[in-house]
PDB file of C-alpha atoms in Angstrom:
ATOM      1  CA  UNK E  60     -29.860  37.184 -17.159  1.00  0.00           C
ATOM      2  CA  UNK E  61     -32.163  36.148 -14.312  1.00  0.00           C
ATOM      3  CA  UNK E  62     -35.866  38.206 -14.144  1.00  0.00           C
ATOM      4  CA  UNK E  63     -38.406  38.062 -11.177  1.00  0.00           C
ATOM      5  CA  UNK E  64     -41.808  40.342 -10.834  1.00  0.00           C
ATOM      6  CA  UNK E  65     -39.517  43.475  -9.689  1.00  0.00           C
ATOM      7  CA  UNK E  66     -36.115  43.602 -11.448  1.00  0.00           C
ATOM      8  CA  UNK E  67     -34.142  42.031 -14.222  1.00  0.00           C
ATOM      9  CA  UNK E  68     -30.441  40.807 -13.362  1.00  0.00           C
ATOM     10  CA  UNK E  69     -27.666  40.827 -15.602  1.00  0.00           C
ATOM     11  CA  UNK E  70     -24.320  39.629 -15.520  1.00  0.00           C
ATOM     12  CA  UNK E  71     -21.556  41.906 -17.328  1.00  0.00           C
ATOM     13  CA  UNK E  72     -18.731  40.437 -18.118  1.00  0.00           C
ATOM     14  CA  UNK E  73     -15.484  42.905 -17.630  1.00  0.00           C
ATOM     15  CA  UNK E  74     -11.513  42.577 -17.752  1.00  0.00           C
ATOM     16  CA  UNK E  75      -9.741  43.636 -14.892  1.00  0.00           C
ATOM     17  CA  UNK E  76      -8.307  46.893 -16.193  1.00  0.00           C
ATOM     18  CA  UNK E  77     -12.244  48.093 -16.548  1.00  0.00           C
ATOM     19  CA  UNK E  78     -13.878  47.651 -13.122  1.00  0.00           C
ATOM     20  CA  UNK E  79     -13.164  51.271 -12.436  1.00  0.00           C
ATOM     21  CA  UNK E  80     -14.976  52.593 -15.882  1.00  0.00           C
ATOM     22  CA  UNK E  81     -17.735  49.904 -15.548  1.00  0.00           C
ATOM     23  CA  UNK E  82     -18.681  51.947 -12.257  1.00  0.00           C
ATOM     24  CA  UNK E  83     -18.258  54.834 -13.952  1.00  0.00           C
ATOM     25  CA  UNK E  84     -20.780  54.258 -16.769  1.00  0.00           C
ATOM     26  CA  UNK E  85     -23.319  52.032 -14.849  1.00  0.00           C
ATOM     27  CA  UNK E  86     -23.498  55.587 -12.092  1.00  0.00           C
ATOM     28  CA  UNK E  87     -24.167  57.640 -15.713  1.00  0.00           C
ATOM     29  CA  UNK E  88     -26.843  55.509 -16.593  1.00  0.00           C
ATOM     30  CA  UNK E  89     -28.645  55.005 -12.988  1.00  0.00           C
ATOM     31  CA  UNK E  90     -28.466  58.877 -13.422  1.00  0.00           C
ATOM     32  CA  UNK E  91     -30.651  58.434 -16.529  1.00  0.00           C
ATOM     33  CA  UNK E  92     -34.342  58.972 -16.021  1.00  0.00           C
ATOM     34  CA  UNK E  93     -36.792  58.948 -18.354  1.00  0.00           C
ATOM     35  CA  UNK E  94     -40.224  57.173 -18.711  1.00  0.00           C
ATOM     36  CA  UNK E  95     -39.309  55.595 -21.756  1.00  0.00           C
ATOM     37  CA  UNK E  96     -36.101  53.919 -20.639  1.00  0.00           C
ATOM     38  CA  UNK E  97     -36.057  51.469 -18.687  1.00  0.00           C
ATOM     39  CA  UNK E  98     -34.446  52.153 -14.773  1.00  0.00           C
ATOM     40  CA  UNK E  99     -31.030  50.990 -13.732  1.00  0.00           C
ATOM     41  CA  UNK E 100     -32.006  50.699 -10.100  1.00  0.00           C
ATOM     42  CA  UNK E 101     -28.627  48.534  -8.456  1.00  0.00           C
ATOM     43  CA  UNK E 102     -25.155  47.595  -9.733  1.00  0.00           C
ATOM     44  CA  UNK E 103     -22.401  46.071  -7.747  1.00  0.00           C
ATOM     45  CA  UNK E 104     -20.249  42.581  -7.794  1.00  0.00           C
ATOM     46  CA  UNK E 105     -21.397  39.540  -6.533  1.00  0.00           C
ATOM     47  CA  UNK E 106     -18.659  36.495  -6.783  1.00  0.00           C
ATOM     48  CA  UNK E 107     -15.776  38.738  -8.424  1.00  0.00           C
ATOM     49  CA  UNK E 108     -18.645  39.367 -10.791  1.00  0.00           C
ATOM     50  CA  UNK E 109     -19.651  42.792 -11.576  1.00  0.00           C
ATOM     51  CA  UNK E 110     -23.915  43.227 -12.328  1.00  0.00           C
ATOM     52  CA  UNK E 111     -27.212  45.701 -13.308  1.00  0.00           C
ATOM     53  CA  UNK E 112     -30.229  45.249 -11.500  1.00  0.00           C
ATOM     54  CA  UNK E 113     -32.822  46.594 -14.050  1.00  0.00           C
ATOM     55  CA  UNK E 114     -36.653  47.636 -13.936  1.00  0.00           C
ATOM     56  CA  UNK E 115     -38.415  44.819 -14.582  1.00  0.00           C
ATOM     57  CA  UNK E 116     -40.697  45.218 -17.592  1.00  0.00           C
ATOM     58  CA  UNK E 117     -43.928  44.377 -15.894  1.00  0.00           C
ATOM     59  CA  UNK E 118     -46.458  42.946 -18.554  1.00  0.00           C
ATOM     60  CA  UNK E 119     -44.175  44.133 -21.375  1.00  0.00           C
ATOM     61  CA  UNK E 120     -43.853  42.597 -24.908  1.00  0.00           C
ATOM     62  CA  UNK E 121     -41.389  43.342 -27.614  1.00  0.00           C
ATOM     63  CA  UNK E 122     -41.973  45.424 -30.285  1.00  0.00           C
ATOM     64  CA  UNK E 123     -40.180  42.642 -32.351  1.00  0.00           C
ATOM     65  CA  UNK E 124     -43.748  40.715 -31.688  1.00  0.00           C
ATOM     66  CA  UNK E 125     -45.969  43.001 -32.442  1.00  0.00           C
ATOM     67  CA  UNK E 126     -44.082  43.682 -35.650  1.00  0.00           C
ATOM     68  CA  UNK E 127     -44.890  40.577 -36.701  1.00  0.00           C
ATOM     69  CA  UNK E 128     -48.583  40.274 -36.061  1.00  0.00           C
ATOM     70  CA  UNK E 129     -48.797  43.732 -37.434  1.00  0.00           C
ATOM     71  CA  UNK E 130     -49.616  47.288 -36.447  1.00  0.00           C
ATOM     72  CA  UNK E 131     -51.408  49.879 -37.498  1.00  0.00           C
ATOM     73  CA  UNK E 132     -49.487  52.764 -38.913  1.00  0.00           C
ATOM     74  CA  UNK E 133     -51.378  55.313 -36.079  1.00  0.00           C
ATOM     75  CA  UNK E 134     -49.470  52.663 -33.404  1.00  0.00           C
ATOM     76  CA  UNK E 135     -46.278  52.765 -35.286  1.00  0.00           C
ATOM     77  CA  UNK E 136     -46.089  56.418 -35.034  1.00  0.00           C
ATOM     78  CA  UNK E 137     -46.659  56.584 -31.671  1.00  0.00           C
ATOM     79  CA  UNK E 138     -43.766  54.006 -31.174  1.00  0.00           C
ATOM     80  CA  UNK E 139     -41.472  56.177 -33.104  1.00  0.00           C
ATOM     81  CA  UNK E 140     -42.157  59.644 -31.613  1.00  0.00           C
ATOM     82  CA  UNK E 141     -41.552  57.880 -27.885  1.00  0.00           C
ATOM     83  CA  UNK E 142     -38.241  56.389 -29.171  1.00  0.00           C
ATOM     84  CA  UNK E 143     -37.401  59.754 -30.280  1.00  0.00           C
ATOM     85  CA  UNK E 144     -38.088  60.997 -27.058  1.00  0.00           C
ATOM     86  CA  UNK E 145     -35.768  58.462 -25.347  1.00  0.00           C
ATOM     87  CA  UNK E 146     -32.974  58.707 -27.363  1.00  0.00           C
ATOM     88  CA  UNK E 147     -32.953  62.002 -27.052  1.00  0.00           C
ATOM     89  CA  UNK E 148     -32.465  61.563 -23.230  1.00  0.00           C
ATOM     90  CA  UNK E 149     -29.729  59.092 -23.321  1.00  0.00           C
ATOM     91  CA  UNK E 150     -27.882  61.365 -26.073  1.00  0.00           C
ATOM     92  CA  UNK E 151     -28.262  64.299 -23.842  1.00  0.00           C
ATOM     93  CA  UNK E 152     -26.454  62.033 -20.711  1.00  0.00           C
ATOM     94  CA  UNK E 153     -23.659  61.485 -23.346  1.00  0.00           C
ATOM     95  CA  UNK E 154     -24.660  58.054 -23.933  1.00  0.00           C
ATOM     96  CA  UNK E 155     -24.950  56.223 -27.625  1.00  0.00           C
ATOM     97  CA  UNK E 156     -26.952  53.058 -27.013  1.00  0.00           C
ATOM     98  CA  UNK E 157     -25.437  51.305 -30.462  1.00  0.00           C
ATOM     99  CA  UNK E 158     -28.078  48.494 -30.687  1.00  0.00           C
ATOM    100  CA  UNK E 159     -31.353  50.075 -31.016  1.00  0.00           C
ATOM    101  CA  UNK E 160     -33.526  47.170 -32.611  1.00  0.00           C
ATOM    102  CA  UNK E 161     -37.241  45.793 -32.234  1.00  0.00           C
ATOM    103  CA  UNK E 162     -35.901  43.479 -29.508  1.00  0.00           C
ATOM    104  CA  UNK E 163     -34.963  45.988 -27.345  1.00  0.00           C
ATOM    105  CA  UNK E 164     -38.013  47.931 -27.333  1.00  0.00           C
ATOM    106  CA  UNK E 165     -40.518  46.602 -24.967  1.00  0.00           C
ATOM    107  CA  UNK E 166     -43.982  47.965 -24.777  1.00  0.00           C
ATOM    108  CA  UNK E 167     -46.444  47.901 -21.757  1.00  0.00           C
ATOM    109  CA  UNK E 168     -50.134  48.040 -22.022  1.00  0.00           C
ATOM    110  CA  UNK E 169     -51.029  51.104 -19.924  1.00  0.00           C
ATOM    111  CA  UNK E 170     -54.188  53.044 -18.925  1.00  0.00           C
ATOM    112  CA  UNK E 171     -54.601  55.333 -22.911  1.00  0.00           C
ATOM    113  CA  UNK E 172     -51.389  53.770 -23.737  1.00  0.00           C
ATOM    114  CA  UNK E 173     -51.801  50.687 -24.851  1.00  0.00           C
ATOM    115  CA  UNK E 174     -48.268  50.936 -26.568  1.00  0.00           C
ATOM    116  CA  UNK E 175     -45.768  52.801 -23.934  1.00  0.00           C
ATOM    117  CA  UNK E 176     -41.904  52.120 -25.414  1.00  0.00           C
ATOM    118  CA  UNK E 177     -39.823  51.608 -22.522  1.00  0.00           C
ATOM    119  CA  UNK E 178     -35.704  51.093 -24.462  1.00  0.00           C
ATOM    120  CA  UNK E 179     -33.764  48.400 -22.655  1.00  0.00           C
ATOM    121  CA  UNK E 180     -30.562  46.771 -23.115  1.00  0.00           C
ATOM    122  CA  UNK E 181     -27.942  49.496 -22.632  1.00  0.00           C
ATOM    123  CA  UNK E 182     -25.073  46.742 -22.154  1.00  0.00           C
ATOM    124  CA  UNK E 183     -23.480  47.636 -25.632  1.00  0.00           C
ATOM    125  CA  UNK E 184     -23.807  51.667 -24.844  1.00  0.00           C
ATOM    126  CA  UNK E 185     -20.715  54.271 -26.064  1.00  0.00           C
ATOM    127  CA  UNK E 186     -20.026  57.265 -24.090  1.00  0.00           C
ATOM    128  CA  UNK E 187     -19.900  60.056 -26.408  1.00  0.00           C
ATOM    129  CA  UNK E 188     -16.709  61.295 -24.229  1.00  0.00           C
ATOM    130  CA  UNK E 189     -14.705  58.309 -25.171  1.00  0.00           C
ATOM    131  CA  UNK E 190     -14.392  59.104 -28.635  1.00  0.00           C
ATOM    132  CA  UNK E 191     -15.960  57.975 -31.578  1.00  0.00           C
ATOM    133  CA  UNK E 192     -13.973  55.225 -32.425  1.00  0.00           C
ATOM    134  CA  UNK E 193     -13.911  51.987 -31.115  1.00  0.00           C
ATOM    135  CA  UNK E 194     -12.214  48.603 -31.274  1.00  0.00           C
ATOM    136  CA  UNK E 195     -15.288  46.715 -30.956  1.00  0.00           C
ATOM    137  CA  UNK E 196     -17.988  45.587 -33.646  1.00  0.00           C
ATOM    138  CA  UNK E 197     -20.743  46.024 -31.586  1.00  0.00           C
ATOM    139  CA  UNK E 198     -25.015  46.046 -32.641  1.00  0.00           C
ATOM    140  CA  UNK E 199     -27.311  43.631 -34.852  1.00  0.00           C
ATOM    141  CA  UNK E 200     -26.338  43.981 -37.961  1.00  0.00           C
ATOM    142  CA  UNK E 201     -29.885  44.469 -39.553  1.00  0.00           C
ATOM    143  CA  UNK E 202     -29.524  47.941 -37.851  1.00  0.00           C
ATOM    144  CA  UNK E 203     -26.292  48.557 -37.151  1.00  0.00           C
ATOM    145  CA  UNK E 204     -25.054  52.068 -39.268  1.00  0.00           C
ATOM    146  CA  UNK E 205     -22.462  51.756 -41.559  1.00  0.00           C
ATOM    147  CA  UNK E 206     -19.851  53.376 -39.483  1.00  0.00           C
ATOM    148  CA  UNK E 207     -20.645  50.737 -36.769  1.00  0.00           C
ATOM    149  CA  UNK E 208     -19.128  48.145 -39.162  1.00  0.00           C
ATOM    150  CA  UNK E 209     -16.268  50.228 -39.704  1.00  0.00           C
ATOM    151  CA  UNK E 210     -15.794  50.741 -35.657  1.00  0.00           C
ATOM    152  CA  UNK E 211     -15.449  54.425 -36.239  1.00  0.00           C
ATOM    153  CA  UNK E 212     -17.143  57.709 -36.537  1.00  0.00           C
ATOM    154  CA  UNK E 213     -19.639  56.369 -33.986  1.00  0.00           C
ATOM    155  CA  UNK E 214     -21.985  58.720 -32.788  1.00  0.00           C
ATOM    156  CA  UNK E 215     -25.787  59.739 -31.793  1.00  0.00           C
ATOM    157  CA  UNK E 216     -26.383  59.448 -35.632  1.00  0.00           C
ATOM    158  CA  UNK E 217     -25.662  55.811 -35.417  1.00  0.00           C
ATOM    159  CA  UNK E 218     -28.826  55.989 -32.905  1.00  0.00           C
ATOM    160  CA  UNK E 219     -30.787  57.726 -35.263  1.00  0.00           C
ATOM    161  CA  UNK E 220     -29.989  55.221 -38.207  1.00  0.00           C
ATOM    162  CA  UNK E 221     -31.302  52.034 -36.440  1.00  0.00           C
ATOM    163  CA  UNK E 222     -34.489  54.664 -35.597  1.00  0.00           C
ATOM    164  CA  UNK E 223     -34.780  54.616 -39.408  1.00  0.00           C
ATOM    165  CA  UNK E 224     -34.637  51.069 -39.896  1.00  0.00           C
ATOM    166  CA  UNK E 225     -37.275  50.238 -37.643  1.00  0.00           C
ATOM    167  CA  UNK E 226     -39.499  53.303 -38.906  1.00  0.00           C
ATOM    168  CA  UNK E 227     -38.831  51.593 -42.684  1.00  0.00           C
ATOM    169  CA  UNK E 228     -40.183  48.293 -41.448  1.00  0.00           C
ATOM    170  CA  UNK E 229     -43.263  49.592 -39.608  1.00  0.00           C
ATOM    171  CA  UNK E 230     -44.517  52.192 -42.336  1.00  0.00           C
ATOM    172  CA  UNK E 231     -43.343  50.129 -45.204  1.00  0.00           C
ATOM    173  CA  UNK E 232     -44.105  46.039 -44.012  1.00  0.00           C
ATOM    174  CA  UNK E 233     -40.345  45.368 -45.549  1.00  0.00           C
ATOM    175  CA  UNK E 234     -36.956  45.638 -44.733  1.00  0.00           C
ATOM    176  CA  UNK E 235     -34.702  48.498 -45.607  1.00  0.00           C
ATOM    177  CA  UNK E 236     -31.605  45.933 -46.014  1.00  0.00           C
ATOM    178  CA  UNK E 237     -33.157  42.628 -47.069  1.00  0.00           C
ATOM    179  CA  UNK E 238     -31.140  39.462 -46.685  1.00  0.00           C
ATOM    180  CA  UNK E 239     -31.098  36.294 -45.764  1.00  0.00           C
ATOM    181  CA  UNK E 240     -27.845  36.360 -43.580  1.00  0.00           C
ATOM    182  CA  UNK E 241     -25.710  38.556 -41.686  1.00  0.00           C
ATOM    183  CA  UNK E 242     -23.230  38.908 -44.428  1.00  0.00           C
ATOM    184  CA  UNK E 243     -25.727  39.751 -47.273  1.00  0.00           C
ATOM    185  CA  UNK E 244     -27.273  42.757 -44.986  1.00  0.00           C
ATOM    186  CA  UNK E 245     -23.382  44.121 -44.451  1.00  0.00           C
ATOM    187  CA  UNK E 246     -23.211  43.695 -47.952  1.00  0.00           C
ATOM    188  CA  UNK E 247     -25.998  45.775 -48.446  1.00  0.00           C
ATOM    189  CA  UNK E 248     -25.107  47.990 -46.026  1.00  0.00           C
ATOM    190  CA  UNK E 249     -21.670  48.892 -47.437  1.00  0.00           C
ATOM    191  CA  UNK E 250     -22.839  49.122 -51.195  1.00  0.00           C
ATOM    192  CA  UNK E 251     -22.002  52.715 -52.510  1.00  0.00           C
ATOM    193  CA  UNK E 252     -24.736  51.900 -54.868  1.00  0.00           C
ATOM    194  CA  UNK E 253     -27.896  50.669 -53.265  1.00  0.00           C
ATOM    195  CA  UNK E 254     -30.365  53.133 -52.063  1.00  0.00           C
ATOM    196  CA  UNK E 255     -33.126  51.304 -49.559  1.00  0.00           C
ATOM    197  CA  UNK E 256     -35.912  53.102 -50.827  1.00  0.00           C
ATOM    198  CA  UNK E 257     -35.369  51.714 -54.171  1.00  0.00           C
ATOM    199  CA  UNK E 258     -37.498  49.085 -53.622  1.00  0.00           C
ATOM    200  CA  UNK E 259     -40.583  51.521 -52.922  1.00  0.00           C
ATOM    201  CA  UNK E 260     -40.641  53.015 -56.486  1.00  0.00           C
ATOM    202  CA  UNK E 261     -44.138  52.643 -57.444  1.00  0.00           C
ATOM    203  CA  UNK E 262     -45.599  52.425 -54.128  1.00  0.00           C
ATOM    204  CA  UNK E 263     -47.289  55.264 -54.124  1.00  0.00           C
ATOM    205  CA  UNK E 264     -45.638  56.468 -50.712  1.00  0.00           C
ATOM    206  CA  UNK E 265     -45.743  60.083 -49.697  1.00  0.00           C
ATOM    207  CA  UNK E 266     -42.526  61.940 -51.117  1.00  0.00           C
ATOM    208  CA  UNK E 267     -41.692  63.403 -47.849  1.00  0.00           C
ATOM    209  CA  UNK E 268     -41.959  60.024 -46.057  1.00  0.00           C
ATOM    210  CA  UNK E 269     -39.373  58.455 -48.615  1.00  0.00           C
ATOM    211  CA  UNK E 270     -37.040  61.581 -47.740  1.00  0.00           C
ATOM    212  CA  UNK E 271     -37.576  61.018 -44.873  1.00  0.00           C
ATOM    213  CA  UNK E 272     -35.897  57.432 -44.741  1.00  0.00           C
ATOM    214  CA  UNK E 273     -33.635  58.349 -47.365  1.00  0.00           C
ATOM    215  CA  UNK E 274     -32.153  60.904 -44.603  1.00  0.00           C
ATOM    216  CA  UNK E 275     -32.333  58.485 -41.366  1.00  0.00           C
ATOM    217  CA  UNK E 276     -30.669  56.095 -43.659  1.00  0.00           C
ATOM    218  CA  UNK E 277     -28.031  57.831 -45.410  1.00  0.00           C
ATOM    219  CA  UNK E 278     -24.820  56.134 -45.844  1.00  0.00           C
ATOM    220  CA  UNK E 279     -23.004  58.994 -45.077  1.00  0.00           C
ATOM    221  CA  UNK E 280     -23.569  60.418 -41.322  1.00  0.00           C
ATOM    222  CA  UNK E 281     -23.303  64.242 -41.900  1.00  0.00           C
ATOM    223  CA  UNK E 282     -26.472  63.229 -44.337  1.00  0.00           C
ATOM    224  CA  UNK E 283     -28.343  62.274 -41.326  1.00  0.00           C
ATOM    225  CA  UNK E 284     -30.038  64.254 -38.619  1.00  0.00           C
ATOM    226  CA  UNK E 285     -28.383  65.371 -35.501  1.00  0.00           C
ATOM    227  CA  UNK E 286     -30.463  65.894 -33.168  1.00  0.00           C
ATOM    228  CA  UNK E 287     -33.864  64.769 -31.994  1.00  0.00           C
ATOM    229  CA  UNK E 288     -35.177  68.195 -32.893  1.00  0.00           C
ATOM    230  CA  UNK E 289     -34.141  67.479 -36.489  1.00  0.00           C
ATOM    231  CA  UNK E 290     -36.069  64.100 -36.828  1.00  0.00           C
ATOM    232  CA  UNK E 291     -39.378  65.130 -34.813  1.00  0.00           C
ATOM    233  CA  UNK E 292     -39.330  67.760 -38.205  1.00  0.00           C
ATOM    234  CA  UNK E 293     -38.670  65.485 -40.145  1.00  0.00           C
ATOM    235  CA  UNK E 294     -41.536  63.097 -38.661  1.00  0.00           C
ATOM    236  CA  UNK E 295     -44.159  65.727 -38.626  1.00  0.00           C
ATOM    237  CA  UNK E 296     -43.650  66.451 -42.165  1.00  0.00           C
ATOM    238  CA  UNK E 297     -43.217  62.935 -43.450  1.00  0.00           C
ATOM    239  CA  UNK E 298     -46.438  61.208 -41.274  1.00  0.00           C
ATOM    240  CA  UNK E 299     -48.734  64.501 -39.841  1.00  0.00           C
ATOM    241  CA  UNK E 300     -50.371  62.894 -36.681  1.00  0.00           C
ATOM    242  CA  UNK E 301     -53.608  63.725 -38.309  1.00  0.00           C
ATOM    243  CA  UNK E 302     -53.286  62.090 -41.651  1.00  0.00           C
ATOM    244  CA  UNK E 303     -54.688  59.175 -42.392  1.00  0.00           C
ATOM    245  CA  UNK E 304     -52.151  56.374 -44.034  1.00  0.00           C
ATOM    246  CA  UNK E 305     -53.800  54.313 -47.229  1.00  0.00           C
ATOM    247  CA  UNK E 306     -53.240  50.909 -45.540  1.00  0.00           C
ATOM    248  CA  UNK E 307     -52.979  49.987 -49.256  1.00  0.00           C
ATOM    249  CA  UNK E 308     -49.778  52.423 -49.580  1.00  0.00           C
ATOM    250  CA  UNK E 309     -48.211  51.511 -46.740  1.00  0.00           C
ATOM    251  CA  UNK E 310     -48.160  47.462 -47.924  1.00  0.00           C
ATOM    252  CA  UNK E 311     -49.033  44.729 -44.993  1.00  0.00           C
ATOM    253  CA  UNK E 312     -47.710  45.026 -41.507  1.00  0.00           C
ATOM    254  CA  UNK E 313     -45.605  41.635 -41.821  1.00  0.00           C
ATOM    255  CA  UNK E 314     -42.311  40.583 -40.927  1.00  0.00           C
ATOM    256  CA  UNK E 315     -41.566  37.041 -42.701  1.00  0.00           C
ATOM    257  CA  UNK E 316     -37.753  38.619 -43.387  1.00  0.00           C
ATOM    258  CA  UNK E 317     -37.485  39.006 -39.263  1.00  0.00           C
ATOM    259  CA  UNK E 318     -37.392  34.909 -38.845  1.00  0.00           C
ATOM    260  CA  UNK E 319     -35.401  34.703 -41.681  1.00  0.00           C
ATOM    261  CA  UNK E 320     -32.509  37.128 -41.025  1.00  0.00           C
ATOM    262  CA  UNK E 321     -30.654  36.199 -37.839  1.00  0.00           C
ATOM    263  CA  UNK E 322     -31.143  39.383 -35.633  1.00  0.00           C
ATOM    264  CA  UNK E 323     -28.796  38.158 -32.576  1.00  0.00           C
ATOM    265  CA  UNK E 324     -26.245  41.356 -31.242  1.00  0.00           C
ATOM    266  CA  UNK E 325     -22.384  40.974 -32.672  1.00  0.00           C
ATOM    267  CA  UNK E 326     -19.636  42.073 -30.572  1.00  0.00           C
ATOM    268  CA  UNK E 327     -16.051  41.599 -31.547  1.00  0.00           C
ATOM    269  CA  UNK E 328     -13.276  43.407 -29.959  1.00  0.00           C
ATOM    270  CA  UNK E 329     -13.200  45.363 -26.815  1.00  0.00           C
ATOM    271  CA  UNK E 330     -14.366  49.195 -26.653  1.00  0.00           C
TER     272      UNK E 330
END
């Protein structure tokens, strides 16, 4: 990955039997336009070596970093309703991104916006017209839904699941699946038993927020929301743009779990 001032370069590494379908996906998404996605503005080969030129993120932070400084929960909302907004873009090009995570969510500093989401990182990215299954492990597994461990059943939901894991940590200051590696967070993860809003008992959180991530983070897909449509509701109902969040309720915007659990994408397999 090589970045100047006006695009971001990546390398893609591809098997000779899938040069025709990586110019078949990279055309989808250079056909996908949206302000909160970042651009795919060239693709081609270069040595036998196929590559994205991407938007360059001019100015643009993580939301991984802000996370850990801390946000207010007025900014977090505005974070989430934008990444609703994208995803609901790529899912209508027929595109699953499969590693939605604070890393991947840059935000620029604009005129009355000091926090616009532009999504990036669509190398790990299913077309919904493939199928559902896969033969790759592919996403961070602090995020990753359930299904994506099982390399089937993979859908927009999947999407929507790593949505709730990031709306857990900014409203909540803690992680839905807390561990200190990899394997405990799968462990978590595939646990008939454990229910991530457990640990807010006694919180004093708004009952429709908690339903809220007990939907987005349901174990079970058909629990979970389809459609963007579904979890703007859902959103309105838990967190009304005009309420005012207890800071107190909410618990402190900080992140000591996110240097503590390796957050680095897994892929294993081929698609």
């Amino acid at each position: 990955e090589q970045s100047d001032r006006t695009h971001t370069l990546y390398h893609v590494e591809t098997e000779d039997h899938e040069e025709e379908r990586f110019r078949s996906e990279a055309t989808a998404l250079a056909r996908l336009n949206h302000p909160n996605i970042v651009r795919l503005l060239k693709f081609g080969h270069h040595e036998d070596r196929p590559y994205l030129v991407m938007e360059y993120v001019q100015n643009g932070r993580t939301l991984q970093a802000d996370m850990r400084k801390g946000m207010t929960a007025e900014a977090a909302l505005g974070v989430v309703h934008q990444l609703v907004d994208a995803l609901e873009a790529a899912h209508g090009a027929r595109m699953v991104h499969r590693d939605i995570k604070p890393a991947n969510v840059m935000l620029q500093a604009l005129a009355g916006r000091p926090n616009f989401v532009r999504l990036v990182d669509f190398g790990l990215a299913k077309f919904v017209d493939d199928g559902h299954s896969t033969r790759m492990m592919a996403g961070t597994p602090s995020y990753m839904a359930p299904e994506q461990l099982d390399r089937r059943n993979i859908g927009p939901w999947s999407d929507w699941y790593a949505l709730g894991c990031i709306a857990f940590e900014l409203f909540t200051g803690q992680r839905p699946f807390p561990g200190r590696t990899s394997q405990e967070v799968i462990a978590l993860k595939q646990s008939k038993s454990y229910r991530p809003t457990a640990q807010l008992d006694g919180a004093g959180l708004p009952p429709d927020l908690v339903r809220f991530f007990d939907r987005m983070l349901a174990r079970d897909p058909a629990d979970r929301p389809r459609t963007a449509a579904e979890v703007r509701a859902m959103l309105r109902q838990a967190v009304p743009r005009a309420a005012v969040i207890d800071r107190n309720q909410m618990g402190r915007q900080t992140m000591a779990l996110a240097a503590a659990t390796d957050d680095t994408s897994v892929s294993t397999g081929s698609v």
